[in-house]
PDB file of C-alpha atoms in Angstrom:
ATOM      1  CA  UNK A   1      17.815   7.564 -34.985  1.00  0.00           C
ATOM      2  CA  UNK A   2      15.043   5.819 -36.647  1.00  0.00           C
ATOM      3  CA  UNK A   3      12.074   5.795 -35.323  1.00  0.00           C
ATOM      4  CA  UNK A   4       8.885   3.213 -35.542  1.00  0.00           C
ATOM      5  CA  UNK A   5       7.479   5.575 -38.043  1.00  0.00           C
ATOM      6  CA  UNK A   6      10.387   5.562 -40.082  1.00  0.00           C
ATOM      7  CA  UNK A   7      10.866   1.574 -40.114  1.00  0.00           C
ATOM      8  CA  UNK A   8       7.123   1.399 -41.426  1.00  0.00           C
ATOM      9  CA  UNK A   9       7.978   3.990 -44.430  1.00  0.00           C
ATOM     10  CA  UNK A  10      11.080   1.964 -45.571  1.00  0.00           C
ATOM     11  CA  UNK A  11       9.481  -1.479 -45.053  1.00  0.00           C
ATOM     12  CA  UNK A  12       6.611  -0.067 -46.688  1.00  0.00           C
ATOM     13  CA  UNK A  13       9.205   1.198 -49.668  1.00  0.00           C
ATOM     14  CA  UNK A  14      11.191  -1.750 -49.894  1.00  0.00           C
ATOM     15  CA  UNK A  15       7.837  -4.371 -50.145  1.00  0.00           C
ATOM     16  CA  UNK A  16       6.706  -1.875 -52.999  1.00  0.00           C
ATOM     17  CA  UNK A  17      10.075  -1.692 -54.863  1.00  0.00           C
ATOM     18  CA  UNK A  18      10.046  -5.747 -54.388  1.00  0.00           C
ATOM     19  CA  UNK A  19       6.742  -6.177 -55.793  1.00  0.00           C
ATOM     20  CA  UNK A  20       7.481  -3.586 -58.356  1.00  0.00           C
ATOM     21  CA  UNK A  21      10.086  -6.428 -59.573  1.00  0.00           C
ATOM     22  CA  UNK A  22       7.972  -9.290 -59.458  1.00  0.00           C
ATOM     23  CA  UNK A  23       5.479  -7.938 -61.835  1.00  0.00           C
ATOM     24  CA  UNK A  24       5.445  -9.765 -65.130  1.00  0.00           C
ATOM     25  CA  UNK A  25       7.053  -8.032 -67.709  1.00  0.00           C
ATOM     26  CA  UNK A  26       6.014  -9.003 -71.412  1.00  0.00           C
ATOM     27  CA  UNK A  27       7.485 -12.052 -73.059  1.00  0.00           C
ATOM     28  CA  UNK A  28       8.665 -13.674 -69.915  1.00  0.00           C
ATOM     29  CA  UNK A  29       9.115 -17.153 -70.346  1.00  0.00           C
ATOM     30  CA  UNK A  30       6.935 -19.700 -67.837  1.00  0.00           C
ATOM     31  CA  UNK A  31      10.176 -20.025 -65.766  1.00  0.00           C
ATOM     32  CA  UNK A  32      10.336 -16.316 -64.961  1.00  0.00           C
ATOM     33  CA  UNK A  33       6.684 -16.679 -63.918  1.00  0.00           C
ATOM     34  CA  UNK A  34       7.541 -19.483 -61.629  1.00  0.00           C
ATOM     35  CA  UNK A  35      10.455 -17.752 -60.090  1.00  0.00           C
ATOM     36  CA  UNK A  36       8.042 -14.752 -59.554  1.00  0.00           C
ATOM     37  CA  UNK A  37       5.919 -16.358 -58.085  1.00  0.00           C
ATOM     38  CA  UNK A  38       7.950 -17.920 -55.503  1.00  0.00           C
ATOM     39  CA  UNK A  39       9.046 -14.894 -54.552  1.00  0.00           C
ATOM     40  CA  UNK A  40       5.801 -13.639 -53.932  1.00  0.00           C
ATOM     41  CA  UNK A  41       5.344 -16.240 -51.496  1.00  0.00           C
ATOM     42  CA  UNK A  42       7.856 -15.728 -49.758  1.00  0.00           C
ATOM     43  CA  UNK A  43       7.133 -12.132 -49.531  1.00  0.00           C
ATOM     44  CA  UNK A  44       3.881 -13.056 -48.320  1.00  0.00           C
ATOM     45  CA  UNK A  45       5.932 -15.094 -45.471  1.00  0.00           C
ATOM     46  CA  UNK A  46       7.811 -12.057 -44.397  1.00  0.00           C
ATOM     47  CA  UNK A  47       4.697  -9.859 -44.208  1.00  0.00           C
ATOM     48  CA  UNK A  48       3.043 -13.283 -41.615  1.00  0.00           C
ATOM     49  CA  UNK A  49       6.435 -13.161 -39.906  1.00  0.00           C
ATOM     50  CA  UNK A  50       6.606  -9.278 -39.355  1.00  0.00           C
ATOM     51  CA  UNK A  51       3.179  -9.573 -38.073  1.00  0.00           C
ATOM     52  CA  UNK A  52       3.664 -12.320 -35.910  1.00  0.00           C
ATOM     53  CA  UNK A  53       6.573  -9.965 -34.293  1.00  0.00           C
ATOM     54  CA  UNK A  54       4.180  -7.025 -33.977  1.00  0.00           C
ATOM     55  CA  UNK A  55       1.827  -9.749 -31.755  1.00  0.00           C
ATOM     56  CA  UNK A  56       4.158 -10.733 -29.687  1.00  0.00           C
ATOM     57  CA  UNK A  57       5.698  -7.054 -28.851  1.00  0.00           C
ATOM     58  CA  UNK A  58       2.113  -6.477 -28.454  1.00  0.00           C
ATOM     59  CA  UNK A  59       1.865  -9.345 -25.652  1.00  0.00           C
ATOM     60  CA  UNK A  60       5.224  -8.426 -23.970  1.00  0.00           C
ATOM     61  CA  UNK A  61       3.867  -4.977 -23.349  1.00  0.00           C
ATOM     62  CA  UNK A  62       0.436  -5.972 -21.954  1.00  0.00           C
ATOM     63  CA  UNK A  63       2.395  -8.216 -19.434  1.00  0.00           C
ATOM     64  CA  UNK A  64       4.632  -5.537 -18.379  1.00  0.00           C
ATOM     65  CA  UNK A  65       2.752  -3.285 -17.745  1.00  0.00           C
ATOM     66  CA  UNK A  66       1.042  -2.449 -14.152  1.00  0.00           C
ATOM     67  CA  UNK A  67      -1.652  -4.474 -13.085  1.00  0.00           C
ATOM     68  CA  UNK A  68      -4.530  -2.870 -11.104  1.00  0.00           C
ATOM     69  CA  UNK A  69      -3.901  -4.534  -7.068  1.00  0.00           C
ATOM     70  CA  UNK A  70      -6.349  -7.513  -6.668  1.00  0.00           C
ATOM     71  CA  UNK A  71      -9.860  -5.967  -4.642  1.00  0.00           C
ATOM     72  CA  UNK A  72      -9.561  -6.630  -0.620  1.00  0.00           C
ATOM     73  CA  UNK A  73     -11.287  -9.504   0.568  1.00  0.00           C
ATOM     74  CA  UNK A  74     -11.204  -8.976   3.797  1.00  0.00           C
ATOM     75  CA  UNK A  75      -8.401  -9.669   6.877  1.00  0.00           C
ATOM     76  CA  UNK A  76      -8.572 -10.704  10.725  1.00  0.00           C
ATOM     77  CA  UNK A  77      -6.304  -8.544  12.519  1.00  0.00           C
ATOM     78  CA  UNK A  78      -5.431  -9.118  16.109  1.00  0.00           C
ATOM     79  CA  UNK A  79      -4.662  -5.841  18.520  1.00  0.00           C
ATOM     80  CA  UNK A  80      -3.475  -7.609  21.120  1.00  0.00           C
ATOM     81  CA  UNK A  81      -0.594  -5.977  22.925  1.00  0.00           C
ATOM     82  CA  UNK A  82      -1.663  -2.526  20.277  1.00  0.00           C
ATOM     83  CA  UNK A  83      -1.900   0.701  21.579  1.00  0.00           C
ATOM     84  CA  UNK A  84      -5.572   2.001  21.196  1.00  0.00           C
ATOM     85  CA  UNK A  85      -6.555   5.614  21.125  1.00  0.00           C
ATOM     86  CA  UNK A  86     -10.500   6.551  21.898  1.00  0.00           C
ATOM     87  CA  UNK A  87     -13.512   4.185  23.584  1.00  0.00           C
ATOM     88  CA  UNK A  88     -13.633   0.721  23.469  1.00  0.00           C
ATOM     89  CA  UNK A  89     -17.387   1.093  22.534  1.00  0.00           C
ATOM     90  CA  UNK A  90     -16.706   3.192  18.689  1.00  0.00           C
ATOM     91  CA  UNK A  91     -18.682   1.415  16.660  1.00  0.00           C
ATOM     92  CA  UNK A  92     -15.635   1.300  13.917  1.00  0.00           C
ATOM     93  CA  UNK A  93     -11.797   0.644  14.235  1.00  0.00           C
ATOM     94  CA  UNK A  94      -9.235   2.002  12.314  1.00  0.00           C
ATOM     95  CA  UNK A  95      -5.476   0.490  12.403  1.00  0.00           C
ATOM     96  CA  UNK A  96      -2.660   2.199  11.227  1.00  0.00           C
ATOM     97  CA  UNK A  97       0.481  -0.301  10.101  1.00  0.00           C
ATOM     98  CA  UNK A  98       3.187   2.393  11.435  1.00  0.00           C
ATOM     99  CA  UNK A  99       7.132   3.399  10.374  1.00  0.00           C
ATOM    100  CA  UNK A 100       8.215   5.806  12.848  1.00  0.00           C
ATOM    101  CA  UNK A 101      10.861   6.352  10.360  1.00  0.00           C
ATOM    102  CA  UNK A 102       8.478   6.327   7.442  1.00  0.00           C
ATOM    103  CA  UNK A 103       8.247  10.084   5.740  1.00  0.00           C
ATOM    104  CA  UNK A 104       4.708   8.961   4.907  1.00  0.00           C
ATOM    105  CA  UNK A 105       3.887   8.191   7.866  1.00  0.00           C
ATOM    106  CA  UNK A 106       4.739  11.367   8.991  1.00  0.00           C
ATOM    107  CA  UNK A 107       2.958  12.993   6.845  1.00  0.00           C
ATOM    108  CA  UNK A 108       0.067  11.449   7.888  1.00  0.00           C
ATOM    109  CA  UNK A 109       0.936  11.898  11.523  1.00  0.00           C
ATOM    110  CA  UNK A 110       0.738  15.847  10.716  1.00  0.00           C
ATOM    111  CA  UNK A 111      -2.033  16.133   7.864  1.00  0.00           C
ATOM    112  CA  UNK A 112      -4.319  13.411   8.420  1.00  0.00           C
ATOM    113  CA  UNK A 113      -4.547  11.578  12.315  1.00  0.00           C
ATOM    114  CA  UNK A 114      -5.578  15.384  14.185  1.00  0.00           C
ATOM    115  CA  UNK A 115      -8.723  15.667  11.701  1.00  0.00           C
ATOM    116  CA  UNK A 116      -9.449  11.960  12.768  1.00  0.00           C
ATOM    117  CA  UNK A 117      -8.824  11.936  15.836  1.00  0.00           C
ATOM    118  CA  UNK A 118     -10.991  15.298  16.381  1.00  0.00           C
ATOM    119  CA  UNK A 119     -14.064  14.413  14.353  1.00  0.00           C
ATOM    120  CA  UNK A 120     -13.913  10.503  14.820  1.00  0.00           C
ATOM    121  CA  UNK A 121     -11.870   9.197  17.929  1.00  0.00           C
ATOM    122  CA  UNK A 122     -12.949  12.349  20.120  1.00  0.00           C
ATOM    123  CA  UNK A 123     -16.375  11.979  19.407  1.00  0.00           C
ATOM    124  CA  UNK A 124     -16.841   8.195  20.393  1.00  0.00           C
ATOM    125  CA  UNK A 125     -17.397   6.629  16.891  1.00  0.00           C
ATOM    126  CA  UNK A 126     -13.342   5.241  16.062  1.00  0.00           C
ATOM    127  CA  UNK A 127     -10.620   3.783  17.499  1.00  0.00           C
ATOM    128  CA  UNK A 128      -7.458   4.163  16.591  1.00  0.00           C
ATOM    129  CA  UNK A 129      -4.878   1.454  16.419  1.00  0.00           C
ATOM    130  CA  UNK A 130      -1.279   1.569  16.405  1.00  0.00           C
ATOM    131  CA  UNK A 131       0.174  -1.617  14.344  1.00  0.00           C
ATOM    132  CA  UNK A 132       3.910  -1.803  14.415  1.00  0.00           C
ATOM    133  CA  UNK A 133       5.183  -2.288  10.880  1.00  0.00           C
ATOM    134  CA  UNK A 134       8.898  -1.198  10.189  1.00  0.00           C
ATOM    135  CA  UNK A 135      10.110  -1.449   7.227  1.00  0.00           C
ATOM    136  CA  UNK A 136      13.714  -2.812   8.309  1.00  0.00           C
ATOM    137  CA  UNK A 137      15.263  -3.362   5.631  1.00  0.00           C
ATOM    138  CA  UNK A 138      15.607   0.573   4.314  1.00  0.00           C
ATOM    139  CA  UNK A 139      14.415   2.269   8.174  1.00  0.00           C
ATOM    140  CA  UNK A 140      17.147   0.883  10.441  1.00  0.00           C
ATOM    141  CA  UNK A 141      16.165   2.834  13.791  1.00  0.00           C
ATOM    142  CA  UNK A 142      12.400   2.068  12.821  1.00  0.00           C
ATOM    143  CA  UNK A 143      12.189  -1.129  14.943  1.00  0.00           C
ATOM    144  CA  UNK A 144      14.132   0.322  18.009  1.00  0.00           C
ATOM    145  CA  UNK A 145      12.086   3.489  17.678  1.00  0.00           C
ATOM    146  CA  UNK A 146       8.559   1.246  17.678  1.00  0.00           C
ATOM    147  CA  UNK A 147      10.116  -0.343  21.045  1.00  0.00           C
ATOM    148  CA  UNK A 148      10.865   2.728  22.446  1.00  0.00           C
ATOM    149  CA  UNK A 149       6.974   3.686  22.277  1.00  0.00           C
ATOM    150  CA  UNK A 150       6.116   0.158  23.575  1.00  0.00           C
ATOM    151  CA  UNK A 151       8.555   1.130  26.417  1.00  0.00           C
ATOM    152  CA  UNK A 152       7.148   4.404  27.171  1.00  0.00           C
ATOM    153  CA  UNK A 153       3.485   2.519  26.788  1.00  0.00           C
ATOM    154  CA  UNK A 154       4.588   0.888  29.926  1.00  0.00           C
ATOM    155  CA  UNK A 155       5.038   3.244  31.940  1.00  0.00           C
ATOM    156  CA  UNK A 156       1.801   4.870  29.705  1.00  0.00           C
ATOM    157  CA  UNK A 157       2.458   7.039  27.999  1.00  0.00           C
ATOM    158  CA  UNK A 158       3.017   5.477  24.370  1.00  0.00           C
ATOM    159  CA  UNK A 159       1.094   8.324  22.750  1.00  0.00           C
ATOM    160  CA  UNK A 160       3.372  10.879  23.810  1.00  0.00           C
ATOM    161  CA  UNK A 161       6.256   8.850  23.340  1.00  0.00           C
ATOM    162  CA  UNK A 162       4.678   8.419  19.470  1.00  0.00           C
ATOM    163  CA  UNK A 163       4.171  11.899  18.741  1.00  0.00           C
ATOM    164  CA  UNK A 164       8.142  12.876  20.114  1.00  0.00           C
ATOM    165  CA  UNK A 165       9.235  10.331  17.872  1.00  0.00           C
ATOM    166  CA  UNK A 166       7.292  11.899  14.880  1.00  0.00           C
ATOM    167  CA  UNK A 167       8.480  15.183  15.852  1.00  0.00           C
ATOM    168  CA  UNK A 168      12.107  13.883  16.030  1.00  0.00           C
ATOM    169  CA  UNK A 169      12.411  11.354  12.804  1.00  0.00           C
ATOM    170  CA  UNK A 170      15.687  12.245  11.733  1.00  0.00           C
ATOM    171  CA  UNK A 171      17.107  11.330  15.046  1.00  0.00           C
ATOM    172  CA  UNK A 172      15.860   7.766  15.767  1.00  0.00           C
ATOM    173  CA  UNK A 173      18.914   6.292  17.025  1.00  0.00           C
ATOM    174  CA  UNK A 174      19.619   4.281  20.016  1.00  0.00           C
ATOM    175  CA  UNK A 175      21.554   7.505  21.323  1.00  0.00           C
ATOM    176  CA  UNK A 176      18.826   9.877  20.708  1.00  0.00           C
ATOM    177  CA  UNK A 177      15.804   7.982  22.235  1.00  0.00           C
ATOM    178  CA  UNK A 178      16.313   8.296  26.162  1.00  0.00           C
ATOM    179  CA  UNK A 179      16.128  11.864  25.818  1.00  0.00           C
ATOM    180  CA  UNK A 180      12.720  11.892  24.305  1.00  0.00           C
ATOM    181  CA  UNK A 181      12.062   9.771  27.797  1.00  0.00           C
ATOM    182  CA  UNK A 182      12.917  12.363  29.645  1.00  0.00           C
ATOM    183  CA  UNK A 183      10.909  14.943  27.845  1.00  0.00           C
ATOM    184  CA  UNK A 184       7.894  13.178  28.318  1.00  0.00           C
ATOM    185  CA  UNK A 185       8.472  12.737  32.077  1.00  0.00           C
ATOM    186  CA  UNK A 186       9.148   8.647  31.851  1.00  0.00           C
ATOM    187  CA  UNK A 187      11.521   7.068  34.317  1.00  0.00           C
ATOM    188  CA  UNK A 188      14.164   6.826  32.447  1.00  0.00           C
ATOM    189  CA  UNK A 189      15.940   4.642  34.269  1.00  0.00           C
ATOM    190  CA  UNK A 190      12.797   1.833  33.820  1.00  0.00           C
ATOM    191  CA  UNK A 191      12.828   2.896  30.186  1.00  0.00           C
ATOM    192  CA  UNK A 192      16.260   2.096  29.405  1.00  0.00           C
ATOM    193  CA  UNK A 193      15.661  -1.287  31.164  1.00  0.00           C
ATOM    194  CA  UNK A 194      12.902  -2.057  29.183  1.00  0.00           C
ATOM    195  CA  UNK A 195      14.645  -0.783  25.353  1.00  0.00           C
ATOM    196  CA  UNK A 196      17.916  -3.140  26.876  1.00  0.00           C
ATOM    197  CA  UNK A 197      15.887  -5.959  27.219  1.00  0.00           C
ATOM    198  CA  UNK A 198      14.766  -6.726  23.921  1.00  0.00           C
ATOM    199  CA  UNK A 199      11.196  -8.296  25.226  1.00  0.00           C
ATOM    200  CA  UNK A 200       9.442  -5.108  22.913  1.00  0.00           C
ATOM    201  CA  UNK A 201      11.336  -5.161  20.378  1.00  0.00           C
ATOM    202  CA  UNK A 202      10.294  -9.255  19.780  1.00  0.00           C
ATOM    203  CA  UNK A 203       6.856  -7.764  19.726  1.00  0.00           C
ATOM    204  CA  UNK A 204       7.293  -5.109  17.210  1.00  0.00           C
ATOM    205  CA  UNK A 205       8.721  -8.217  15.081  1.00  0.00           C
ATOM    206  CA  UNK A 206       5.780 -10.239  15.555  1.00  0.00           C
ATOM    207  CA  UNK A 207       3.556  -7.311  14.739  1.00  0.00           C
ATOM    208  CA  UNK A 208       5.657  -7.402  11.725  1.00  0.00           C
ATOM    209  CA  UNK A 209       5.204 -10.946  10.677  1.00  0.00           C
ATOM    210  CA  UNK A 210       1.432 -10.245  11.568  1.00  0.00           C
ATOM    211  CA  UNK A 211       1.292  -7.711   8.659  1.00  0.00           C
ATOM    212  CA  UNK A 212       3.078  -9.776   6.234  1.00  0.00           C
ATOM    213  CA  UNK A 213       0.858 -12.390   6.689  1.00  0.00           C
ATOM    214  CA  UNK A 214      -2.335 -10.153   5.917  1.00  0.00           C
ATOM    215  CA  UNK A 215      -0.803  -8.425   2.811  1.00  0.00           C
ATOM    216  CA  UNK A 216       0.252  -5.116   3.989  1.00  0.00           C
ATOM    217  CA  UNK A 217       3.360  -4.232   1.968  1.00  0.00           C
ATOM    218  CA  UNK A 218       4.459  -0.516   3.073  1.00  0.00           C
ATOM    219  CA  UNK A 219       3.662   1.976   5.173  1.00  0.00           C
ATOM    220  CA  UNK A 220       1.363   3.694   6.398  1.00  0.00           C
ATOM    221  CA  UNK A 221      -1.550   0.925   5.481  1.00  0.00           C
ATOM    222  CA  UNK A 222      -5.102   1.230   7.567  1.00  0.00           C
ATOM    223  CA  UNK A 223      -7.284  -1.268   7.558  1.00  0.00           C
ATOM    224  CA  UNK A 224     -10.888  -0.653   8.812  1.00  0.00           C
ATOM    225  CA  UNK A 225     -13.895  -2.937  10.104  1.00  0.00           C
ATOM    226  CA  UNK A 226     -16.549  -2.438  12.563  1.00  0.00           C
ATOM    227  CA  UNK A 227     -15.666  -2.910  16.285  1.00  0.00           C
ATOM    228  CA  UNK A 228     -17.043  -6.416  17.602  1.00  0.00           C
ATOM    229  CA  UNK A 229     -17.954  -5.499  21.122  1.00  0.00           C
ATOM    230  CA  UNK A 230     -17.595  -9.475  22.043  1.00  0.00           C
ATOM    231  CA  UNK A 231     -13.850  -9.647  20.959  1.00  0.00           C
ATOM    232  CA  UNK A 232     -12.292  -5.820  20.695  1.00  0.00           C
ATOM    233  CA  UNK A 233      -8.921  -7.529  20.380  1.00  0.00           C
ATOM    234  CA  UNK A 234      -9.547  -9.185  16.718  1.00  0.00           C
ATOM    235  CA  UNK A 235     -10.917  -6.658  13.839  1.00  0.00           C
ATOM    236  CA  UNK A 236     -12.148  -8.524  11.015  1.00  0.00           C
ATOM    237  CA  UNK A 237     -11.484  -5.873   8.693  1.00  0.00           C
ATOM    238  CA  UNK A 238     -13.254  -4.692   5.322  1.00  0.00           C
ATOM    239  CA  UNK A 239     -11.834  -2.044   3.888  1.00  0.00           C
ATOM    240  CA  UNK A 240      -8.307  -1.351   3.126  1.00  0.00           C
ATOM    241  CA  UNK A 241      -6.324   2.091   2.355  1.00  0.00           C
ATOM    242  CA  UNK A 242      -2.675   2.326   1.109  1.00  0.00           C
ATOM    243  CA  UNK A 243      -0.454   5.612   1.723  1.00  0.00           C
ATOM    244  CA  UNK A 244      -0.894   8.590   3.539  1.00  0.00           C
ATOM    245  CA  UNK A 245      -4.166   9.492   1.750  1.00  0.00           C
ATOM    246  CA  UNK A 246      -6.213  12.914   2.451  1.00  0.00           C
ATOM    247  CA  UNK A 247      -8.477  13.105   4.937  1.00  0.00           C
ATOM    248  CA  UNK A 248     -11.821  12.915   2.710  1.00  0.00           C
ATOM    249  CA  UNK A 249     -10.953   9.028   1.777  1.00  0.00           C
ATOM    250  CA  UNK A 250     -10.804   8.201   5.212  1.00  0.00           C
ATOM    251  CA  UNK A 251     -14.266   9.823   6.215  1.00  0.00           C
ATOM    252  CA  UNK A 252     -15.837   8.618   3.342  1.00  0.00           C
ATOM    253  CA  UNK A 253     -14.705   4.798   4.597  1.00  0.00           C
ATOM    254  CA  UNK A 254     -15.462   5.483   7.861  1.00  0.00           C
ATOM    255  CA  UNK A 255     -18.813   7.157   7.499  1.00  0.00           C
ATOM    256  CA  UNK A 256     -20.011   3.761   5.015  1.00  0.00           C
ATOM    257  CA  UNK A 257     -18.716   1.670   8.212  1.00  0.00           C
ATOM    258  CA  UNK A 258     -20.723   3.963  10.635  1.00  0.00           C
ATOM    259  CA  UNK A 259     -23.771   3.610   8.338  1.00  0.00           C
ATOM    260  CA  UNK A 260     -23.377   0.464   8.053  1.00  0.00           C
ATOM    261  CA  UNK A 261     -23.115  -0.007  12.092  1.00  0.00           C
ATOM    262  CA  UNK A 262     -26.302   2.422  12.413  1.00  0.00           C
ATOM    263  CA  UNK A 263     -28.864   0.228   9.907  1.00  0.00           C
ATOM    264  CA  UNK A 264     -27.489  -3.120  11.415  1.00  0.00           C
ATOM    265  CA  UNK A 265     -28.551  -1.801  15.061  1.00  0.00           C
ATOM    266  CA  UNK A 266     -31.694  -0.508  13.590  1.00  0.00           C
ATOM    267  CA  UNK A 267     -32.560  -3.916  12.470  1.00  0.00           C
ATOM    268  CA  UNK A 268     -31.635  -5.583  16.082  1.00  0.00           C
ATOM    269  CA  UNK A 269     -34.265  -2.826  17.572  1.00  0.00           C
ATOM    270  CA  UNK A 270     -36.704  -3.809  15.000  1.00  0.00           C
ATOM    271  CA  UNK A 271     -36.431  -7.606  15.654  1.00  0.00           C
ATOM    272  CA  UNK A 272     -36.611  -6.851  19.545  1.00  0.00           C
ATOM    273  CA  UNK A 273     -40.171  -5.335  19.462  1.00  0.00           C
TER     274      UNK A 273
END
């Protein structure tokens, strides 16, 4: 095979041998010299052609390859009709855009959410929002496994009904799900009312379209913002993280928010005395 390296030697070799020939030998008559000389030119054309081909390879590879994602500008994100773990008063919220059948959301489910959840939601400063967001198109039981928490949410307990279903991804299916109902004490018969009718699963597909519409693309994807105590159900959210990250990105996002929170109120105390 030849390589790049070893088209540049034999170009290089075969524009020396060809100039080689076009030097003037003695006694050449003026037509020689005028033939040479037209073959330096277009020599001289080849070597503007082959580096007109080098600049465009040269473009074709800068717009193929990966562009850095655009810098978040920001997103309103209603929680209506969300599930919400920890106080209504935390100062920051943090929504999760969740795949029950998403392996990455799993492994956030195990790694990440208990550190959160004990040094953040526990303690009063975070909230934590569930945001439906199944990826249906590759996770087929991932919308009728999002309903099945809404279901169990009814009957509240949609945090229990969320961890079983992490604890059980491989079985998702329609078959699999009233027994998770019964481990977590539901009525199953109400539960199996509420999967039948459908009126959960339209909500899981408008928290779908939601998430479209404000850029999220796969799952899991948190987006954070401080907690407007005049409208808790609409975050207007300022900082974005994509994939089950490790814990230290999200405290270092949520500890800017909470500082953030802590100078603003300072300021109010200042301007009240």
């Amino acid at each position: 095979m030849i390589n790049r390296t070893n088209k540049n030697h034999v170009a290089g070799m075969i524009l020396g041998v060809t100039l080689f020939a076009l030097t003037p030998a003695a006694g050449w008559g003026q037509s020689s010299e005028q033939e040479i000389a037209a073959l330096r030119a277009e020599v001289q054309q080849l070597k503007q052609g082959q580096q007109a081909m080098q600049n465009d390879i040269a473009a074709i590879k800068q717009s193929l390859a990966p562009k850095a994602p655009a810098p978040f500008q920001g997103a309103d994100v209603p929680l209506s009709g969300d599930a919400v773990l920890g106080s209504k008063d935390a100062r920051v919220t943090l929504v999760e855009f969740v795949d029950y059948q998403c392996p990455f959301c799993q492994l956030n489910f195990k790694d990440t959410l208990p550190r959160l959840i004990k040094e953040y939601v526990d303690t009063g400063k975070v909230r934590y929002v569930a945001h439906d967001f199944p990826l249906v198109t590759i996770h087929s039981n991932a919308l009728n496994a999002a309903a099945a928490a809404r279901c169990a949410g009814e009957q509240g307990k949609y945090w229990e009904m969320h961890d079983e279903l992490f604890a059980n991804q491989r079985a998702l299916d329609a078959q699999s799900l009233p027994s998770y109902a019964r481990q977590i004490g539901l009525d199953a018969g109400v539960f199996q009312t509420c999967v039948d009718n459908g009126a959960e699963a339209a909500k899981v597909r408008e928290d779908l379209e939601t998430g479209q519409k404000i850029g999220i693309t796969g799952t899991p994807g948190f987006l954070l913002g401080l907690t407007d105590p005049k409208d808790p159900s609409l975050l207007k959210a300022t900082k974005k993280i994509s994939g089950a990250q490790a814990y230290n990105i999200f405290k270092a996002a949520i500890d800017s928010l909470l500082e953030t929170a802590e100078q603003a109120a300072n300021l109010h105390e200042k301007a009240l005395q």
